[in-house]
mmCIF file of C-alpha atoms in Angstrom:
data_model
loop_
_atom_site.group_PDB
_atom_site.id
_atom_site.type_symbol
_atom_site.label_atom_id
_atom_site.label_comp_id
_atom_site.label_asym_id
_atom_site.label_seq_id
_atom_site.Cartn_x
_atom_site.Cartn_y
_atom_site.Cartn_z
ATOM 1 C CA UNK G 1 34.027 -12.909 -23.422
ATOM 2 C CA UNK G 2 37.657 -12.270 -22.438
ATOM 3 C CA UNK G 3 37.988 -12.906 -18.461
ATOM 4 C CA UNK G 4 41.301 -12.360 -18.549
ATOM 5 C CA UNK G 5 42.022 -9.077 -20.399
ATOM 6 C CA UNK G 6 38.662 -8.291 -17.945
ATOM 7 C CA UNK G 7 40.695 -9.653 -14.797
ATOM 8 C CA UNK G 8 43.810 -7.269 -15.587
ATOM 9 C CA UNK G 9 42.011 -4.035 -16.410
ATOM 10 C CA UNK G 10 40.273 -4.784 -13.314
ATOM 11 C CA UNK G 11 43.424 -5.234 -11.441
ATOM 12 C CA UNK G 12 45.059 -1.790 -12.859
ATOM 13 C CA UNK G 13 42.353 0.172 -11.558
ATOM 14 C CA UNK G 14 43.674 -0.486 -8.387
ATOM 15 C CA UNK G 15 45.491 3.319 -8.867
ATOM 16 C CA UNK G 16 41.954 5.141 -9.611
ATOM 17 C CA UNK G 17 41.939 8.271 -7.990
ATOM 18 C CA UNK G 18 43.570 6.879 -4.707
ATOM 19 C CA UNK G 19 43.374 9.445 -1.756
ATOM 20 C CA UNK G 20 46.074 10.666 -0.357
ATOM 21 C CA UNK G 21 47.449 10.160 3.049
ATOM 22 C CA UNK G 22 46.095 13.229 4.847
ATOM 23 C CA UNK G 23 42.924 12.842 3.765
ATOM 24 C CA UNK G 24 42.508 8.727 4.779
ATOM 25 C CA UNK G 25 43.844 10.969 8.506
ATOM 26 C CA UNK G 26 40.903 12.984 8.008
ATOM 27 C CA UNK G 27 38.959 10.601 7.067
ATOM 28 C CA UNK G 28 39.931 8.035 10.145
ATOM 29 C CA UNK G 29 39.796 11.173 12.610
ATOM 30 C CA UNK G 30 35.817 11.518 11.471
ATOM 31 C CA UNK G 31 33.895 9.764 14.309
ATOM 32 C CA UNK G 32 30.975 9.819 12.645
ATOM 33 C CA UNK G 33 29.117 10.775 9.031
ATOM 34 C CA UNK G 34 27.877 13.889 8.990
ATOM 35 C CA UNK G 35 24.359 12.763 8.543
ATOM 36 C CA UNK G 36 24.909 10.569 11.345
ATOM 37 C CA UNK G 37 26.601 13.285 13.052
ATOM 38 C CA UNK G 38 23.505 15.001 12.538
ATOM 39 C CA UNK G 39 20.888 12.343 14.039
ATOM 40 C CA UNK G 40 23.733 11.795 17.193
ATOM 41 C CA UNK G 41 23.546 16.024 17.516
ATOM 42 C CA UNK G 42 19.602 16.203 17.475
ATOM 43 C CA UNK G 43 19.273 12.605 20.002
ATOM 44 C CA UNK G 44 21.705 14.679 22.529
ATOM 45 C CA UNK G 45 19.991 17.876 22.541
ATOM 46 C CA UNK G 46 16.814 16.134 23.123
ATOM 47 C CA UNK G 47 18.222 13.669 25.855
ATOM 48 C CA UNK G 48 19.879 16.754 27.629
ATOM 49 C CA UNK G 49 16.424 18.918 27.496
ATOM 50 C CA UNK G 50 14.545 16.408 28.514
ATOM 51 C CA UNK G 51 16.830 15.605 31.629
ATOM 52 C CA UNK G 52 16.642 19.649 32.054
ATOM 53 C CA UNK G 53 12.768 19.453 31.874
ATOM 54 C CA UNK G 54 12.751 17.076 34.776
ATOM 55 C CA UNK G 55 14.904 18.535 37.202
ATOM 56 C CA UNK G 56 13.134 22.135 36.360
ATOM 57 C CA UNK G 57 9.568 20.155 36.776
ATOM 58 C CA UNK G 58 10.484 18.968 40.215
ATOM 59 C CA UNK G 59 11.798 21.998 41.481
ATOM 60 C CA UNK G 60 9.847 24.693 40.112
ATOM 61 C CA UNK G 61 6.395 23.305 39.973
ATOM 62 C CA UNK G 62 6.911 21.531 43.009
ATOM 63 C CA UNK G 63 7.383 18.293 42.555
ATOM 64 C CA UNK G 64 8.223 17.344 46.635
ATOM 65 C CA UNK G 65 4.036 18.193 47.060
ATOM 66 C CA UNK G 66 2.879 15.863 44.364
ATOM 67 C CA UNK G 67 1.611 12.099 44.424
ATOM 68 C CA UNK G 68 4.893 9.833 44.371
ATOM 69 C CA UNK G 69 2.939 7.754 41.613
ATOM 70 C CA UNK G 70 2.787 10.822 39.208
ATOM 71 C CA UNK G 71 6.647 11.949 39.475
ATOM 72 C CA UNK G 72 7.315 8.483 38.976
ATOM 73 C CA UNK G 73 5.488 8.171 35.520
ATOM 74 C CA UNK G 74 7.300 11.362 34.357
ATOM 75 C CA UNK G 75 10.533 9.837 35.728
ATOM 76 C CA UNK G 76 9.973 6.973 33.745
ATOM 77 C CA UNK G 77 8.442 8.826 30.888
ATOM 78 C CA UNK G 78 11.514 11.302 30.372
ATOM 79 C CA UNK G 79 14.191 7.602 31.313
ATOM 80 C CA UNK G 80 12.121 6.015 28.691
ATOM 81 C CA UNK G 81 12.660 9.209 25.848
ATOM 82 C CA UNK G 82 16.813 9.064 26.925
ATOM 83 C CA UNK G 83 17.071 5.369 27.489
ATOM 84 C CA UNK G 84 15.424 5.110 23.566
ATOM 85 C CA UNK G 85 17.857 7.419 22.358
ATOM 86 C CA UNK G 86 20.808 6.127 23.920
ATOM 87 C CA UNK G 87 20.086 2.820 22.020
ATOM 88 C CA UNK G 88 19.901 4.488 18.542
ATOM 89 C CA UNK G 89 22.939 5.810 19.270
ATOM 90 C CA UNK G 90 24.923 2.785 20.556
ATOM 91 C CA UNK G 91 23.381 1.013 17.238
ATOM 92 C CA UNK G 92 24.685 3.646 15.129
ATOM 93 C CA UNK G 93 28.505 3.049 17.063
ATOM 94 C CA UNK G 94 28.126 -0.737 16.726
ATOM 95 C CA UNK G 95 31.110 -2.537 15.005
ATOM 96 C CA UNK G 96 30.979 -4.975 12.314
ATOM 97 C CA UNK G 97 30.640 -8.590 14.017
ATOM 98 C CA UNK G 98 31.976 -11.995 12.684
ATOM 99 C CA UNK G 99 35.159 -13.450 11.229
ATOM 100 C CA UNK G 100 33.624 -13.762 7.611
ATOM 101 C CA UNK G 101 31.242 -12.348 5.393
ATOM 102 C CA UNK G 102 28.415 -14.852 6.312
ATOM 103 C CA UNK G 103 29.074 -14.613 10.215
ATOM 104 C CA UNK G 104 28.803 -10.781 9.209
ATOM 105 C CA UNK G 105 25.488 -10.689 7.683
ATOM 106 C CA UNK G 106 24.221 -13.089 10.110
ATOM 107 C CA UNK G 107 24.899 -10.980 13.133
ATOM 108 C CA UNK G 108 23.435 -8.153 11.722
ATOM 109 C CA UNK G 109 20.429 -9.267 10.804
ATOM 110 C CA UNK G 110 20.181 -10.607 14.231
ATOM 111 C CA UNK G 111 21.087 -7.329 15.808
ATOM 112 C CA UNK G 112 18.380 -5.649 13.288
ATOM 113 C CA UNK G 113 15.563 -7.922 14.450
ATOM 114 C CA UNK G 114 16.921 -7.393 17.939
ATOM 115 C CA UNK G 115 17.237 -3.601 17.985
ATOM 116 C CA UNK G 116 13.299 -3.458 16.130
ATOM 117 C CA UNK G 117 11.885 -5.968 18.895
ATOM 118 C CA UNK G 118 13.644 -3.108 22.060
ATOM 119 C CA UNK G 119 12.929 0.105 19.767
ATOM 120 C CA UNK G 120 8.774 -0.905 19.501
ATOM 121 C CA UNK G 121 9.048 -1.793 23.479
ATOM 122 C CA UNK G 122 10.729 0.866 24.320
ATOM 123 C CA UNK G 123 8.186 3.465 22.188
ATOM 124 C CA UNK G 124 5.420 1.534 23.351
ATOM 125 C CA UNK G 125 6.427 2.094 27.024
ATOM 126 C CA UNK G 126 7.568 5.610 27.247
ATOM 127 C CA UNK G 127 4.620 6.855 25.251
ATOM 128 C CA UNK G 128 2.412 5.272 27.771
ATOM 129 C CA UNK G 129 3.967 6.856 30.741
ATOM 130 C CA UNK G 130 3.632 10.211 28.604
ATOM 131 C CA UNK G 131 -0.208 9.477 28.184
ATOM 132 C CA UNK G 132 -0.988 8.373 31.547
ATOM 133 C CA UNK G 133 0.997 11.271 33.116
ATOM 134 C CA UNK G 134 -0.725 13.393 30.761
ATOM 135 C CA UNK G 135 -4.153 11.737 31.895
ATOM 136 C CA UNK G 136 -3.768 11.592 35.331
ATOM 137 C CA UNK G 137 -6.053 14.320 37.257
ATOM 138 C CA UNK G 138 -8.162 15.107 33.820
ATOM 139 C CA UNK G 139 -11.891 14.212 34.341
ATOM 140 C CA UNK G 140 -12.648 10.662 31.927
ATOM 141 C CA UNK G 141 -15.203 12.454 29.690
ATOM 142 C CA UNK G 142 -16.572 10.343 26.995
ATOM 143 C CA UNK G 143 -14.411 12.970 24.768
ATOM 144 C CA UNK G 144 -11.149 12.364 26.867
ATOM 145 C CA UNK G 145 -11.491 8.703 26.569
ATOM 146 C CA UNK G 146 -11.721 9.253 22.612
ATOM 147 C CA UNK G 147 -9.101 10.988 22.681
ATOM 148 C CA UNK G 148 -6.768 8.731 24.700
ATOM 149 C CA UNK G 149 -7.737 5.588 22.916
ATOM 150 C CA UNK G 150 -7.239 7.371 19.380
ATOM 151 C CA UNK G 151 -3.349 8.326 21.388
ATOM 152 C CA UNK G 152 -3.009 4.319 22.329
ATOM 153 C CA UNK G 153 -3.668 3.940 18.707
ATOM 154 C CA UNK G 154 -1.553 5.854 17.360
ATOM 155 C CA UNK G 155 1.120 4.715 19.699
ATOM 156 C CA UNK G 156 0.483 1.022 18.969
ATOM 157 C CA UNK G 157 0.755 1.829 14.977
ATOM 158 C CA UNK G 158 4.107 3.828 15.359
ATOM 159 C CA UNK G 159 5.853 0.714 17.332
ATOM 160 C CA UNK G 160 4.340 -1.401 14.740
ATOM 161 C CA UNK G 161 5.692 0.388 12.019
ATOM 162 C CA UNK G 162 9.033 1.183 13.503
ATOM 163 C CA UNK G 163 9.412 -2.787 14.240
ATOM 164 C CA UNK G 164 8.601 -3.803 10.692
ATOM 165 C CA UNK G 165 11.151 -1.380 9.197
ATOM 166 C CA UNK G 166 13.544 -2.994 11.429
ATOM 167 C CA UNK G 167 12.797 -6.589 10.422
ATOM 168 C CA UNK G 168 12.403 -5.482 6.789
ATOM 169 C CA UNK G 169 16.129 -4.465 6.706
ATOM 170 C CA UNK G 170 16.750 -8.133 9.104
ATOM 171 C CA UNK G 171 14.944 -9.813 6.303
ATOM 172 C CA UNK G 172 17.312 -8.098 3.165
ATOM 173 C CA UNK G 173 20.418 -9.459 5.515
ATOM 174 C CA UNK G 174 18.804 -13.208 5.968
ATOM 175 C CA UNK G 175 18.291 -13.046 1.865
ATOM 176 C CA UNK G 176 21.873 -12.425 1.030
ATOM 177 C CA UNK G 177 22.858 -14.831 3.578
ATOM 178 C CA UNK G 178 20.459 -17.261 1.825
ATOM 179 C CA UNK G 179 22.400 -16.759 -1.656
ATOM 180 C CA UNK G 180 25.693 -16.859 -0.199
ATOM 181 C CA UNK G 181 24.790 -20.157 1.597
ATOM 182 C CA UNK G 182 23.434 -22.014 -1.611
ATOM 183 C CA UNK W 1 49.501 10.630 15.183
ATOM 184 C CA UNK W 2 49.821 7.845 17.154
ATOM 185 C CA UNK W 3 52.319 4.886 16.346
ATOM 186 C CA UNK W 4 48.845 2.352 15.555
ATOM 187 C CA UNK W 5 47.624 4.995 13.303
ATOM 188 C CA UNK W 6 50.452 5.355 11.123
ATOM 189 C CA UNK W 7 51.193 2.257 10.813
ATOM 190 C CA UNK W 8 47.019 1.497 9.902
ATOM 191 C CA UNK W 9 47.031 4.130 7.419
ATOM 192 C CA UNK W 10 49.938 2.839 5.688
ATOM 193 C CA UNK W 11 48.559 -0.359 5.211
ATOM 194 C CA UNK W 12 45.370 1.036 4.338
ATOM 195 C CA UNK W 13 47.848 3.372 1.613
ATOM 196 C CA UNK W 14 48.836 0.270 0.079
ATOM 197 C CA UNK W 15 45.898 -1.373 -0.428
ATOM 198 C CA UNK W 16 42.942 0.958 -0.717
ATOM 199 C CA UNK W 17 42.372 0.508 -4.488
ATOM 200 C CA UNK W 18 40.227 -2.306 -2.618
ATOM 201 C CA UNK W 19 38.248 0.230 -1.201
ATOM 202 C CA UNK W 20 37.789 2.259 -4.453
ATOM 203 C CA UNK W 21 36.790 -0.603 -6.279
ATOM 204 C CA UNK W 22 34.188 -1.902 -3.689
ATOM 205 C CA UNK W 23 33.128 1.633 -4.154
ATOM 206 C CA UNK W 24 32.327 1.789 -7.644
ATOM 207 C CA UNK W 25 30.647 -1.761 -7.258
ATOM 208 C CA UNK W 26 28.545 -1.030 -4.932
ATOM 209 C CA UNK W 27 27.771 2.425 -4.927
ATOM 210 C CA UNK W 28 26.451 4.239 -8.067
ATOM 211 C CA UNK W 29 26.799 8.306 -7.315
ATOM 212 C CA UNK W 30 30.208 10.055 -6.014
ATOM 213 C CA UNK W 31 28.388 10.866 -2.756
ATOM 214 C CA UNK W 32 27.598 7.793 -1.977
ATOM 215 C CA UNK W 33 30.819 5.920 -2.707
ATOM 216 C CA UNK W 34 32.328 8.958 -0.565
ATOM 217 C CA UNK W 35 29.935 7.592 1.940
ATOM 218 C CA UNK W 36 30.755 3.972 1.972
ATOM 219 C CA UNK W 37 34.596 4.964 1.769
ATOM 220 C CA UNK W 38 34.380 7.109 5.465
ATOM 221 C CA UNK W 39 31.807 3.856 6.557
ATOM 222 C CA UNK W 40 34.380 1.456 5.343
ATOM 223 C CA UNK W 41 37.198 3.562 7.133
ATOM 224 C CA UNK W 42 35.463 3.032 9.945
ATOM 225 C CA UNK W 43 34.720 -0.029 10.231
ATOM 226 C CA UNK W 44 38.388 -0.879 9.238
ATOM 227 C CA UNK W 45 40.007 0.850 12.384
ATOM 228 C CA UNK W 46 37.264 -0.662 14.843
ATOM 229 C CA UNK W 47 37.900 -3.827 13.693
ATOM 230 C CA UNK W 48 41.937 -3.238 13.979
ATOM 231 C CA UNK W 49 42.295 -4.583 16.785
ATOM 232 C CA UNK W 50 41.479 -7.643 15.632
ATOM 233 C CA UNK W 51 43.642 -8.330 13.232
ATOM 234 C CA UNK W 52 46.679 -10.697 13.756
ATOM 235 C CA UNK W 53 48.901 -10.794 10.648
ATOM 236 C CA UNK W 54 47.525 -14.803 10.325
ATOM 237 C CA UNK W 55 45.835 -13.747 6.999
ATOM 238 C CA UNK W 56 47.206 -10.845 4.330
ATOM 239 C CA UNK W 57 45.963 -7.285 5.356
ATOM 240 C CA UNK W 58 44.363 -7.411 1.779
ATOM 241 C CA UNK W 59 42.327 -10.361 2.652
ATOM 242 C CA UNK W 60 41.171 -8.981 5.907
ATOM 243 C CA UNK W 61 40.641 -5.785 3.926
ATOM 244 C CA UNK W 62 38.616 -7.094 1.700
ATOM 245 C CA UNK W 63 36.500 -8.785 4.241
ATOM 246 C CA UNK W 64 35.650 -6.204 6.459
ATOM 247 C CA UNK W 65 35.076 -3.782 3.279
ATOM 248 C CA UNK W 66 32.668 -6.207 1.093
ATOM 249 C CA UNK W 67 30.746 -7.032 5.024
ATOM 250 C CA UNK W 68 30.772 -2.774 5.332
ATOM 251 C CA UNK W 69 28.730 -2.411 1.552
ATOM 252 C CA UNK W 70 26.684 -5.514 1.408
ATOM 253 C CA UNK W 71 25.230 -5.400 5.231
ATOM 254 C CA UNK W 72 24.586 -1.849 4.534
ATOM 255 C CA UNK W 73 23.361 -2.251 0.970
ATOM 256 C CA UNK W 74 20.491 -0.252 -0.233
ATOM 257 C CA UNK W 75 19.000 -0.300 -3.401
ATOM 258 C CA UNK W 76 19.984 1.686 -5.652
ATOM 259 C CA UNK W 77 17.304 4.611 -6.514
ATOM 260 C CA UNK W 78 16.070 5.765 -10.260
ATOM 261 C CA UNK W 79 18.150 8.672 -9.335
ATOM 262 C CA UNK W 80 21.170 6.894 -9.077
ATOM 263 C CA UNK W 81 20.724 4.651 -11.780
ATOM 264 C CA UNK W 82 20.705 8.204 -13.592
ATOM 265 C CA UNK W 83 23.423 9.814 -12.125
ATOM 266 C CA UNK W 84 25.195 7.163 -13.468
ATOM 267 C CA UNK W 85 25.508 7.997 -16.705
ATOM 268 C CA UNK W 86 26.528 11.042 -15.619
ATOM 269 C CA UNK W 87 29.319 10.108 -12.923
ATOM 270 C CA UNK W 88 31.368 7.924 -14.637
ATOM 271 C CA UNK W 89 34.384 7.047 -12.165
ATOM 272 C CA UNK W 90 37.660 8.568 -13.410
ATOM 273 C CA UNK W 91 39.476 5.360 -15.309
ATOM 274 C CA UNK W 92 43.411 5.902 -15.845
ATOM 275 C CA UNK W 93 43.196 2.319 -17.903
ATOM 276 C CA UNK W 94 42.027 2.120 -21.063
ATOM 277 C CA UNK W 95 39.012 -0.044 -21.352
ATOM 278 C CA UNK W 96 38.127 -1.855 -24.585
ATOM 279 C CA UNK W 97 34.395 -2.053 -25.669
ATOM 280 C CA UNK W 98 33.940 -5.699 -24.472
ATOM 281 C CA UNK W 99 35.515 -4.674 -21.334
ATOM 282 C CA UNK W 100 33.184 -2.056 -20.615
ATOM 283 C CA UNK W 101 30.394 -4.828 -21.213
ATOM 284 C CA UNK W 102 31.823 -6.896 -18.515
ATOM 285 C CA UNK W 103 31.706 -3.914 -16.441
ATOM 286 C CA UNK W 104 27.815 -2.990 -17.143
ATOM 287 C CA UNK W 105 27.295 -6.845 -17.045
ATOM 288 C CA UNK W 106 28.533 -7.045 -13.594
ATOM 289 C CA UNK W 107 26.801 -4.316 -12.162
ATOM 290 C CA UNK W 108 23.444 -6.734 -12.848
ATOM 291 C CA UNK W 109 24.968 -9.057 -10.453
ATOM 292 C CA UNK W 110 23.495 -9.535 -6.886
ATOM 293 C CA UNK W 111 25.611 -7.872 -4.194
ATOM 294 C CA UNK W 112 26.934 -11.481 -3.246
ATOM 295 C CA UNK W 113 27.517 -12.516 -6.806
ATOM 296 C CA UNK W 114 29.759 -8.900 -6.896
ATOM 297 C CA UNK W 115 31.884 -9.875 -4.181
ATOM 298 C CA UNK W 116 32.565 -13.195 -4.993
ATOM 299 C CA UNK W 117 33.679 -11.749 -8.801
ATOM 300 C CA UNK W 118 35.498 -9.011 -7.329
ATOM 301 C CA UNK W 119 37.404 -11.310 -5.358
ATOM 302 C CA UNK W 120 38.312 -14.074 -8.553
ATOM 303 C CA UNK W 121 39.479 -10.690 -10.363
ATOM 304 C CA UNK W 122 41.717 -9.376 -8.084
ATOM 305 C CA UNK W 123 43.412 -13.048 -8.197
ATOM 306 C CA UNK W 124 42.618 -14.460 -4.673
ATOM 307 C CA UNK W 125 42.466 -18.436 -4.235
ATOM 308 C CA UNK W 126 39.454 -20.382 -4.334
ATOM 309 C CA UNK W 127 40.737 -20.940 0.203
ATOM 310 C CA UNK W 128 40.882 -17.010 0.184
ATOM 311 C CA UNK W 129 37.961 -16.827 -1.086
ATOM 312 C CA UNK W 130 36.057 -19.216 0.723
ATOM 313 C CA UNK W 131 37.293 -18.267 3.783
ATOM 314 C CA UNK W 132 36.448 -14.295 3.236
ATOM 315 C CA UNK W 133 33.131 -15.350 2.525
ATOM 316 C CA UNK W 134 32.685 -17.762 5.361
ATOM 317 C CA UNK W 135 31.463 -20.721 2.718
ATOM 318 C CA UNK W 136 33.081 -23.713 1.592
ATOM 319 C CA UNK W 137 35.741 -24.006 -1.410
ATOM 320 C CA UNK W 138 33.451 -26.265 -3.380
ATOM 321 C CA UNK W 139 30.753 -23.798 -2.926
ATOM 322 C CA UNK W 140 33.045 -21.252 -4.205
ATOM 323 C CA UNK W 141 33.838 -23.175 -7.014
ATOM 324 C CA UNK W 142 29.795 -24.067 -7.845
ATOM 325 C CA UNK W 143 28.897 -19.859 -7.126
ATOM 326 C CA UNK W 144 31.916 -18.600 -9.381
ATOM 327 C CA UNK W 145 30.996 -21.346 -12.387
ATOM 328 C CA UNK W 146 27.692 -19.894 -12.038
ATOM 329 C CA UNK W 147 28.341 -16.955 -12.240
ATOM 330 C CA UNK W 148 30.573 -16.699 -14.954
ATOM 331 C CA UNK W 149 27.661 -18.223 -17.132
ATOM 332 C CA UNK W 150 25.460 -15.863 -16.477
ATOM 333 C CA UNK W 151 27.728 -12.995 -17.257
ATOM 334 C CA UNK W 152 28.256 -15.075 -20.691
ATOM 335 C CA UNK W 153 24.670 -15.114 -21.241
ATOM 336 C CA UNK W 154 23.745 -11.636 -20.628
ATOM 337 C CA UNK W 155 27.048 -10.638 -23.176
ATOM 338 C CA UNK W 156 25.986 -12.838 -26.071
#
């Protein structure tokens, strides 16, 4: 095995297909991916719809005559929606943390584990406030409270599942930290 | 463009065969290593700011682009593993046989093991390296040893 003739092939691919200066502009001028362009678009549109939905609720099916306990559920209902998708989207902004690899990888998979923990809590809570809005004025039939305990189900597995992906991808970071570290 | 830019993406102009080659390493399909390029980018101009001049831009490069591929690593996918075969990157060197073993060899290394190679091939100093990775020169030392059997191993 020749290392060295290795090490200076290695070090002459430096001129591979390098790109040229307009396109590292373009490049740096991208804000985003377009797949992550994408995800940013469709989390806008539905923070800006929903915002619409609740300023049309409250003035065209007369929101001044209703309980104060049932506008505030769909307040926080429709905050809850926005506030989740403003987090995705400052995740998906966030820079690179740490003055070395290892500080790196441990940040993020702190940030991972932090951002699954708020996601599941912030699911969770919104989808409640959906339900019990939804809920509120319907008579409990034994069908209805199927139905809303099959929802709360539902709900429950969804945060449960979006939290594990999260800590799945913390975990990968905390095993590469484990090599580098021994 | 503004003064900062400029003078970012001429530095970046120098040096971004470091990018390319973090690329190939870590990425197996054109779109993908297109991918990590704009991600690396990226994270290279948000993390400007920070640098000083105290270290080489290479170094610093090379720090923010191997954190960039390895925090966002993903496996690689049977598809990619196919593709490839079929998307070799464009080489202006000539490789010899036992060269292009090395190169499959290292591609069975562990995203850490990758960067720590990458790094002794492009020629950086045991206190480069150690402090791009955040570890210890000894450790370094111990890792690069380790690796280098391994590689010798899987070639013989």
């Amino acid at each position: 095995m020749d290392l060295e003739q290795f090490k200076s092939a290695w070090q002459q691919s430096d001129d591979d297909s390098p790109k040229p200066m307009d396109e590292l502009y373009k490049i740096l001028k991208m804000k985003t991916k377009k797949s992550m362009g994408r995800f940013r678009f469709r989390l806008i549109v539905e923070s800006v719809l929903l915002t619409f939905f609740l300023v049309l609720f409250y003035d065209a099916f007369d929101g001044y005559n209703k309980p104060w306990a049932l506008n505030l559920l769909l307040g926080l209902a429709v905050g809850g929606t926005i506030l989740h998708n403003l987090y995705a989207l400052r995740f998906i902004h966030l820079g690179l943390e740490g003055q070395d690899l290892r500080e790196s990888l441990h940040f993020m998979s702190q940030r991972f584990r932090q951002q699954g923990g708020v996601a599941a809590l912030l699911l969770v809570g919104y989808n409640l406030a959906w339900l019990s809005y939804a809920s509120v004025n319907v008579e409990l039939s034994k069908f209805v409270i199927i139905g809303l305990s099959l929802a709360l189900v539902v709900i429950l597995a969804v945060a449960f599942f979006t939290n594990r992906s999260w800590q799945k991808q913390a975990q990968a970071m905390e095993t590469q930290l484990h090599e580098l570290e021994n | 463009m503004k003064e900062k830019e400029a003078q970012f993406l001429r530095l970046v102009d120098q040096h971004q065969g470091i990018l390319h080659k973090i690329c190939r390493l870590y990425r197996n399909t054109a779109t993908e290593r297109e991918d990590l390029f704009q991600d690396m980018m990226y994270q290279l101009w948000k993390s400007y700011p920070s640098f000083r001049g105290e270290a080489r831009f290479s170094s610093w490069m090379y720090r923010v682009a191997l954190s960039t591929a390895i925090a966002k690593y993903k496996k690689p996918s049977l598809q990619t593993t196919h593709n490839l075969k079929q998307e070799p990157a464009a080489e202006s060197v000539q490789i010899t046989d036992q060269q292009e073993a090395l190169r499959s060899a290292m591609e069975r290394l562990s995203p850490i093991e990758k960067a720590i190679m990458s790094l002794y091939l492009d020629d950086y100093k045991y206190e480069e390296m150690a402090e791009i990775l955040g570890i210890s020169v000894s450790l370094v030392g111990v890792k690069l040893n380790r690796i280098k059997k391994k590689l010798k191993e899987w070639l013989n």
